[in-house]
CSV table of C-alpha atoms in Angstrom, one decimal:
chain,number,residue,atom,x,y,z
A,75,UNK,CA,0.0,0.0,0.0
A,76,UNK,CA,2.8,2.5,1.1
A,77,UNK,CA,4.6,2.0,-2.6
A,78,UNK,CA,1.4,2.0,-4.3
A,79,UNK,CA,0.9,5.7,-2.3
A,80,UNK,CA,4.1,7.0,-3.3
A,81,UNK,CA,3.5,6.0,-6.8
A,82,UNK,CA,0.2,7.8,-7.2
A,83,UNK,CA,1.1,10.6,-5.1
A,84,UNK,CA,4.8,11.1,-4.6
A,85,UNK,CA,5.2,14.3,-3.0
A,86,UNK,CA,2.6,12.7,-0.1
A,87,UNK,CA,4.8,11.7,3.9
A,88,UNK,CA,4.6,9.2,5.5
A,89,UNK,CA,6.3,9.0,9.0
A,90,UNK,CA,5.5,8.3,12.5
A,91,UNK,CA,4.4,12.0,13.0
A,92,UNK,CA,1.2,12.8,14.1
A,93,UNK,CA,1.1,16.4,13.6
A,94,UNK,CA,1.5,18.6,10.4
A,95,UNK,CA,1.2,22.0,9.5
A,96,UNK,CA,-1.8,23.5,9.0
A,97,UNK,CA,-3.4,22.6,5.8
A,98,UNK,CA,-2.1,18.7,5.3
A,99,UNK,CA,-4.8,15.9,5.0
A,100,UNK,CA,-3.3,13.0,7.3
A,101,UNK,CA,-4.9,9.8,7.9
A,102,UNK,CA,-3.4,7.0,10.0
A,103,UNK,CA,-2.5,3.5,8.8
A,104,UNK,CA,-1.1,1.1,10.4
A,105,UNK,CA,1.5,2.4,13.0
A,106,UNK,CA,2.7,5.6,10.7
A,107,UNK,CA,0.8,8.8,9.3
A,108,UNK,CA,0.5,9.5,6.0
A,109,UNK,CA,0.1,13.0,4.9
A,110,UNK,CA,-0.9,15.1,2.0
A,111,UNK,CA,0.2,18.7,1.4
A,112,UNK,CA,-2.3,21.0,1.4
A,113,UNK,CA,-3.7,21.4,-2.8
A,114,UNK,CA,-2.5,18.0,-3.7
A,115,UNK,CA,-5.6,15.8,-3.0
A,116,UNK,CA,-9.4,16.1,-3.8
A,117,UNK,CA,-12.1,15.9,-1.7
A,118,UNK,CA,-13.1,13.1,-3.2
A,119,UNK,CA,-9.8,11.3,-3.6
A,120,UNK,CA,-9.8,12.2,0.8
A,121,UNK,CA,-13.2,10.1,1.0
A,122,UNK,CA,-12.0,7.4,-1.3
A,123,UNK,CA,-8.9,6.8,0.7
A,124,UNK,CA,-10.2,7.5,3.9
A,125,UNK,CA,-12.6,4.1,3.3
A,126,UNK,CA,-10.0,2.3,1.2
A,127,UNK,CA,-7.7,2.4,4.0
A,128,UNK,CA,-9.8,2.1,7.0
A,129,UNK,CA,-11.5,-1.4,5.2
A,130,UNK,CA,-8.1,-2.1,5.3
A,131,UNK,CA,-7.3,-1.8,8.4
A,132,UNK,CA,-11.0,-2.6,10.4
A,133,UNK,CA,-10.1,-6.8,10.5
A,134,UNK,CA,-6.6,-6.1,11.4
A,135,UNK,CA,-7.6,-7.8,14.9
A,136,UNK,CA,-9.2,-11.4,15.6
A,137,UNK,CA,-12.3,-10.7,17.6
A,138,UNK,CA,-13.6,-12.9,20.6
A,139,UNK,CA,-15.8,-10.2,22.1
A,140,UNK,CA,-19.9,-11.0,21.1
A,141,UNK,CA,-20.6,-7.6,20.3
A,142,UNK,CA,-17.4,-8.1,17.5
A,143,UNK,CA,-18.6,-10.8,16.5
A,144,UNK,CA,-22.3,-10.0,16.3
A,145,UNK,CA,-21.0,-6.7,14.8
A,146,UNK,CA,-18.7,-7.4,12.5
A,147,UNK,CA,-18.4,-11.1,11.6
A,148,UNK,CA,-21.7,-11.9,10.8
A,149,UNK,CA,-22.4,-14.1,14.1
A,150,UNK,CA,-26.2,-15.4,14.2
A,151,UNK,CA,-25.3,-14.8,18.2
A,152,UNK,CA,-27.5,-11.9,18.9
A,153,UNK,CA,-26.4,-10.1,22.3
A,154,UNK,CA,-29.7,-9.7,24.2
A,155,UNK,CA,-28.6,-8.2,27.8
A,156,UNK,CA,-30.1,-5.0,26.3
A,157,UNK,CA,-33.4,-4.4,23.9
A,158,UNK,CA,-31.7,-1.1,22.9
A,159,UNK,CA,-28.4,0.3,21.9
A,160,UNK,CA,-26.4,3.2,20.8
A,161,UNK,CA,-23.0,2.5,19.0
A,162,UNK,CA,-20.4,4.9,19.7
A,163,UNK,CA,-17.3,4.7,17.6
A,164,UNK,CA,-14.0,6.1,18.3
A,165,UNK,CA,-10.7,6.9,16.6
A,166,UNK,CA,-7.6,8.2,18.7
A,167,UNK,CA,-5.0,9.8,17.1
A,168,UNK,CA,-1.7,8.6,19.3
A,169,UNK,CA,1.7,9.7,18.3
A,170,UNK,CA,4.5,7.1,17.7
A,171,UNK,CA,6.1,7.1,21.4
A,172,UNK,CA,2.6,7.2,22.7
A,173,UNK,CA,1.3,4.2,20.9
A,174,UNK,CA,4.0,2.4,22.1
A,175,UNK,CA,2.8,2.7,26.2
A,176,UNK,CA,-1.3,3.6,24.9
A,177,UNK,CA,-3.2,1.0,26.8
A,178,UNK,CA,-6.2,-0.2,25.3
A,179,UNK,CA,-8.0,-1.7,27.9
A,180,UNK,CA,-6.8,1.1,30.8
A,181,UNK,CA,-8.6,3.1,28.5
A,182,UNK,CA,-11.6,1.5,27.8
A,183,UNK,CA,-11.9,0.7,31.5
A,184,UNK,CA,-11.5,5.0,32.1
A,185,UNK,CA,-14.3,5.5,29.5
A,186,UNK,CA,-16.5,3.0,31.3
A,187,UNK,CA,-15.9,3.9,34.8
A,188,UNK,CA,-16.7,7.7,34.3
A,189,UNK,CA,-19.6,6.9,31.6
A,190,UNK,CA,-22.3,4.7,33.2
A,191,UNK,CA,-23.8,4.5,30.0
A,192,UNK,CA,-21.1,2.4,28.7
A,193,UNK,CA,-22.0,-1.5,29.1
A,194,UNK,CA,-19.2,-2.9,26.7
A,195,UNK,CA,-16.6,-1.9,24.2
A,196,UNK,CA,-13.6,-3.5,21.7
A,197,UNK,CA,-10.6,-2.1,19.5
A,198,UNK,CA,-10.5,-3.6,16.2
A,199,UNK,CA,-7.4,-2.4,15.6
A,200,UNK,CA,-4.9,0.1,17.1
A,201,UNK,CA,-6.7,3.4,16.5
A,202,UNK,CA,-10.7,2.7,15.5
A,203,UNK,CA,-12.6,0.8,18.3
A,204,UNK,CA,-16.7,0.9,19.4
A,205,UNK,CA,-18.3,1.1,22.5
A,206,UNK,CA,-22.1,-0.6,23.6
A,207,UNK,CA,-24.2,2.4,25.1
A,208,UNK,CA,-27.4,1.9,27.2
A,209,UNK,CA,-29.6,4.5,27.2
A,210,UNK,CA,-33.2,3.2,27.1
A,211,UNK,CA,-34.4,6.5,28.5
A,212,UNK,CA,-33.0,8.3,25.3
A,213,UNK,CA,-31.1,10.7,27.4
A,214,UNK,CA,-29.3,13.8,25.4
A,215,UNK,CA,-25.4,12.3,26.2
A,216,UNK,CA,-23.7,14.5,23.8
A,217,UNK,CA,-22.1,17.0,26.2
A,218,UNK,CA,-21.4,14.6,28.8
A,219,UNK,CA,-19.6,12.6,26.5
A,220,UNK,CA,-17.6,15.6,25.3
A,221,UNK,CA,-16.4,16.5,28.9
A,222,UNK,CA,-15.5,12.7,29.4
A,223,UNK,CA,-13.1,12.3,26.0
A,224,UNK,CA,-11.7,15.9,27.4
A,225,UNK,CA,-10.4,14.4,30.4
A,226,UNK,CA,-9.5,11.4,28.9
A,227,UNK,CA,-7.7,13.2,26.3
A,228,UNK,CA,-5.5,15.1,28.6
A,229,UNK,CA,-5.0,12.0,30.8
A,230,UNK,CA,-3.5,9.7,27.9
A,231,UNK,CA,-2.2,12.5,26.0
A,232,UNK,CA,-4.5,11.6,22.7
A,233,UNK,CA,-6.9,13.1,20.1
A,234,UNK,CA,-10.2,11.4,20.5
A,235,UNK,CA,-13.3,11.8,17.9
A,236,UNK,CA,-16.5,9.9,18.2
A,237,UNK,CA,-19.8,9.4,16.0
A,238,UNK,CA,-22.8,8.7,18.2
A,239,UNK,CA,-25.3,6.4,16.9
A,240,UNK,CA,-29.2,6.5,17.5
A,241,UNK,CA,-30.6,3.7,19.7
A,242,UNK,CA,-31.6,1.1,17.6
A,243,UNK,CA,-33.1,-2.1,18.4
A,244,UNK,CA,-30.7,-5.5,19.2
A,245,UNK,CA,-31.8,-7.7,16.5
A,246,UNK,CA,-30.6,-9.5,13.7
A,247,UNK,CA,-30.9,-5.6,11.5
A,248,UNK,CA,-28.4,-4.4,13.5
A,249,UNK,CA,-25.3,-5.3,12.1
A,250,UNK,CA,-26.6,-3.9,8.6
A,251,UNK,CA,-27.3,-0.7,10.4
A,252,UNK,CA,-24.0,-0.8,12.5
A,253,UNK,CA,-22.5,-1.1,9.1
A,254,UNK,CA,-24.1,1.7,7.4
A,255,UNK,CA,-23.0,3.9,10.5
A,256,UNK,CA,-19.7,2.9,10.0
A,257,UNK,CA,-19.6,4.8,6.4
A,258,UNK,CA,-21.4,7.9,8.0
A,259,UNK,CA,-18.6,7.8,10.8
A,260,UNK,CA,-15.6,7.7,8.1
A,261,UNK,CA,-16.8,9.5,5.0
A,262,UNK,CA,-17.7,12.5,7.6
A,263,UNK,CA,-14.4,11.9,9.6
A,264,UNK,CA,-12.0,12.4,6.3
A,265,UNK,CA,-12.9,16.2,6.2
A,266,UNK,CA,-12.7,19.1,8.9
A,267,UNK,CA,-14.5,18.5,11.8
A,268,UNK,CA,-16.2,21.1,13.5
A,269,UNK,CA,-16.7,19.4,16.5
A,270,UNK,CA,-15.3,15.9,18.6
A,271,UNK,CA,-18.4,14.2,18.4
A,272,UNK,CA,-21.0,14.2,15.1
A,273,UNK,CA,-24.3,12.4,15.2
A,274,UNK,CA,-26.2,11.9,12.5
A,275,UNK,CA,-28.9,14.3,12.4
A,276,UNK,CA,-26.3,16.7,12.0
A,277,UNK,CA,-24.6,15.5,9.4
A,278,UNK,CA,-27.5,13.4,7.4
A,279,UNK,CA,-28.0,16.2,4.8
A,280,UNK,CA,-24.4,15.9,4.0
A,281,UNK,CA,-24.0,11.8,4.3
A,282,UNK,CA,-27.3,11.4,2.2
A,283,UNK,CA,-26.6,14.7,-0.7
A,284,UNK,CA,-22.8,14.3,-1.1
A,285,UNK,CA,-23.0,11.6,-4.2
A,286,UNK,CA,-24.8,14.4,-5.8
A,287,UNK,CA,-22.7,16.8,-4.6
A,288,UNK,CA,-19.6,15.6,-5.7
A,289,UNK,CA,-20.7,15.7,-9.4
A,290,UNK,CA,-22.6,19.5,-9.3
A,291,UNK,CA,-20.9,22.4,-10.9
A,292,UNK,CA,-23.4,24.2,-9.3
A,293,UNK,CA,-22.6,23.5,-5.8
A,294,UNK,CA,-19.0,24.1,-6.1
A,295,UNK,CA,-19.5,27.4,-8.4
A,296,UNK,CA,-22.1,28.3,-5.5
A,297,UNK,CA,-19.5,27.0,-2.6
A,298,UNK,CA,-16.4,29.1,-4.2
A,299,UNK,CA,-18.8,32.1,-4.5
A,300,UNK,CA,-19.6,32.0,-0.4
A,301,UNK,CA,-16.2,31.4,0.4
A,302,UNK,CA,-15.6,35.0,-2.0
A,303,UNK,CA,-17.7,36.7,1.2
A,304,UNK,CA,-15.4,37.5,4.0
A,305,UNK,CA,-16.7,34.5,6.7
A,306,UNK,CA,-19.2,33.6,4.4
A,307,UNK,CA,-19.1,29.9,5.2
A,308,UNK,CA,-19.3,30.3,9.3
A,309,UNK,CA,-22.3,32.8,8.6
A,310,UNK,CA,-24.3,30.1,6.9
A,311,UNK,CA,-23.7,27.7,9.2
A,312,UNK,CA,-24.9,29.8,12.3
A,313,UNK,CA,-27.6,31.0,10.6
A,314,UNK,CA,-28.7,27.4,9.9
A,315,UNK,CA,-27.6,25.8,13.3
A,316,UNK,CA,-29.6,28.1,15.3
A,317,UNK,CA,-32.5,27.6,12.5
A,318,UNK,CA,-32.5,30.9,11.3
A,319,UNK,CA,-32.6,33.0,14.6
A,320,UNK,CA,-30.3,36.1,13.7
A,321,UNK,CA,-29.6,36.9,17.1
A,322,UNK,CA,-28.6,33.7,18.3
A,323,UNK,CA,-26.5,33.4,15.2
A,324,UNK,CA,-24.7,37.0,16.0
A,325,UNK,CA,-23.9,36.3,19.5
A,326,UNK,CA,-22.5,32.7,18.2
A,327,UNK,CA,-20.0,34.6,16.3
A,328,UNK,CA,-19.3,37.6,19.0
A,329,UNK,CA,-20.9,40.1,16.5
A,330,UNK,CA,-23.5,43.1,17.4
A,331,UNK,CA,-26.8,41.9,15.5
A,332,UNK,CA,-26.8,45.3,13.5
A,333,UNK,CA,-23.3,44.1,12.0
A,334,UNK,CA,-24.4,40.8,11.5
A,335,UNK,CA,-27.8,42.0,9.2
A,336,UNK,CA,-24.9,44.4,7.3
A,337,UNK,CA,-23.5,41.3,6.4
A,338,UNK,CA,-26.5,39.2,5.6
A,339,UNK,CA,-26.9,42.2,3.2
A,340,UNK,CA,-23.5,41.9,1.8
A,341,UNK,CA,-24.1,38.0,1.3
A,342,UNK,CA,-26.9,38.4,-0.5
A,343,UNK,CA,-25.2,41.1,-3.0
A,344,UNK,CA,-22.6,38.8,-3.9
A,345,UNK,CA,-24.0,35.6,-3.4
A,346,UNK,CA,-27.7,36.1,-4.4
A,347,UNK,CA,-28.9,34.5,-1.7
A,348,UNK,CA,-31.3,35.4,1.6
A,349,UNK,CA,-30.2,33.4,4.2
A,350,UNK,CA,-33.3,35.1,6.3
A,351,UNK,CA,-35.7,32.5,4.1
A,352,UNK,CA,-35.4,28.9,4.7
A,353,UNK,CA,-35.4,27.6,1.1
A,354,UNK,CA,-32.0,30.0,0.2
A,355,UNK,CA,-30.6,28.9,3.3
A,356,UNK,CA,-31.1,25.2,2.9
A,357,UNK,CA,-29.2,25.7,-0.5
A,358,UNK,CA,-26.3,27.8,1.2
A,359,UNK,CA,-26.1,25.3,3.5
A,360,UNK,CA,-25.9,22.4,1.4
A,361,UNK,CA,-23.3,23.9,-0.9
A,362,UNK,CA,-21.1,25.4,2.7
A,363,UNK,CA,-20.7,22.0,4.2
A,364,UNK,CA,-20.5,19.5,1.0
A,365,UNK,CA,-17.4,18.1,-0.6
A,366,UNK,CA,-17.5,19.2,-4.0
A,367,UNK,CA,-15.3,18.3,-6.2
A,368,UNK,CA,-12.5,21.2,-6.0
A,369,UNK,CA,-11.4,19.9,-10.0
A,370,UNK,CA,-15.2,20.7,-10.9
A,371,UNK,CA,-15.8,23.2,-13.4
A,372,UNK,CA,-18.8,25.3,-15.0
């Protein structure tokens, strides 16, 4: 794989090094990093390798735990201490010297201990595990999570980011679901993440639109155009994640409201769309956060 990388993109690295400047794609594999300078990789070609190399990687340890094998290996052996789960999956980001002391199960056993939601978890391989959550009550754990991987983090010195499934039922579907979760997880996890843990009401419009996305001139002439706007893409996104409250949106981004409406104004000059109506928003929206082909071209 590493030759077959260097062929097809030869001025790529690939070292032990966790850390890059800003601007470099890097995705783990294996034990080393491999990372992309900034222009030298589409967003598509980050998706496609992103899944190419995780596939890779996701058998890369024999599993004897039932929710890895119910999971992931196709057992008929359906877990039944809970009627509902979520399925929270995990990738740390560990640096050379700190993979070499990183202890899986210490951590596992901190995640559990501090998270009494947490019934059972696995690594399948050195980076990329899943943790069992039981929550039949459908309490909101997002923040709480958060504050746990924070301490965690600091603790074992790592970079921690999580996608939080729905509950879903424990039956013979869930493995089909588990698996479709798993390419919501790393097709959202190869670009920039806003935030340590994504869910997928959050990021469905993105998951479910981005095969169309990829192939529409129109969303990338319409991305490039709000990027032209001076914070163009943060102002979309604050309009639409505070569902079109202004204020809200203004005090997200430390602005006086009257300087936010000036540049709602300017927005709509250049871009042609009103962000104050729900149907120009939706579009803005959609073209901000997709991964459009940056080789597209009207």
């Amino acid at each position: 794989m590493e030759d077959l990388l260097l062929e097809l993109f030869p001025e790529i690295q690939i070292n032990e090094t966790m850390c890059m400047p800003e601007g470099y794609f890097s995705i783990p594999f294996e034990n080393k990093w491999i990372h992309f300078p900034p222009g030298t990789i589409s967003e598509r070609e980050k998706i496609l390798l992103h899944q190419i190399i995780m596939d890779e990687t996701v058998d890369e340890k024999p599993q004897n735990h039932i929710w890895a094998q119910f999971l992931l290996e196709g057992s008929a052996n359906i877990p039944s201490d809970y009627e509902e789960v979520q399925l929270l999956q995990f990738i740390l980001k560990l640096s050379a010297e700190e993979e070499k002391n990183f202890d899986q199960k210490l951590w596992l056993d901190a995640f559990k201990s501090t998270f009494s939601f947490i019934k059972e978890g696995f690594f399948v391989n050195n980076h990329y595990g899943v943790v069992i959550l039981n929550n039949p009550t459908h309490i909101e754990l997002q923040q709480e999570i958060d504050g746990v991987l924070n301490v965690l983090d600091d603790d074992f010195s790592i970079r921690s980011s999580v996608y939080l499934g729905q509950n879903w039922s424990v039956n013979k579907n869930l493995p089909l679901i588990f698996a479709e979760e798993q390419k919501i997880f790393r097709n959202n996890h190869a670009s920039t993440k806003r935030s340590k843990i994504s869910q997928l009401p959050e990021i469905a419009l993105l998951h479910y639109s981005q095969a169309t996305a990829l192939n529409s001139p129109i969303l990338h002439h319409l991305k490039e155009k709000i990027k032209t706007v001076d914070g163009g893409p943060d102002l979309v996104v604050s309009i639409w994640n505070n569902q079109g409250n202004i204020s809200k949106a203004a005090a997200e981004l430390y602005v006086h409201r009257n300087t936010f409406q000036y540049r709602l104004d300017r927005f709509f000059d250049i871009v042609g769309l009103n962000l104050k109506n729900m149907d120009d928003l939706l579009l803005g929206y959609l073209a901000s956060i997709s991964r459009t082909d940056e080789h597209s071209s009207i």
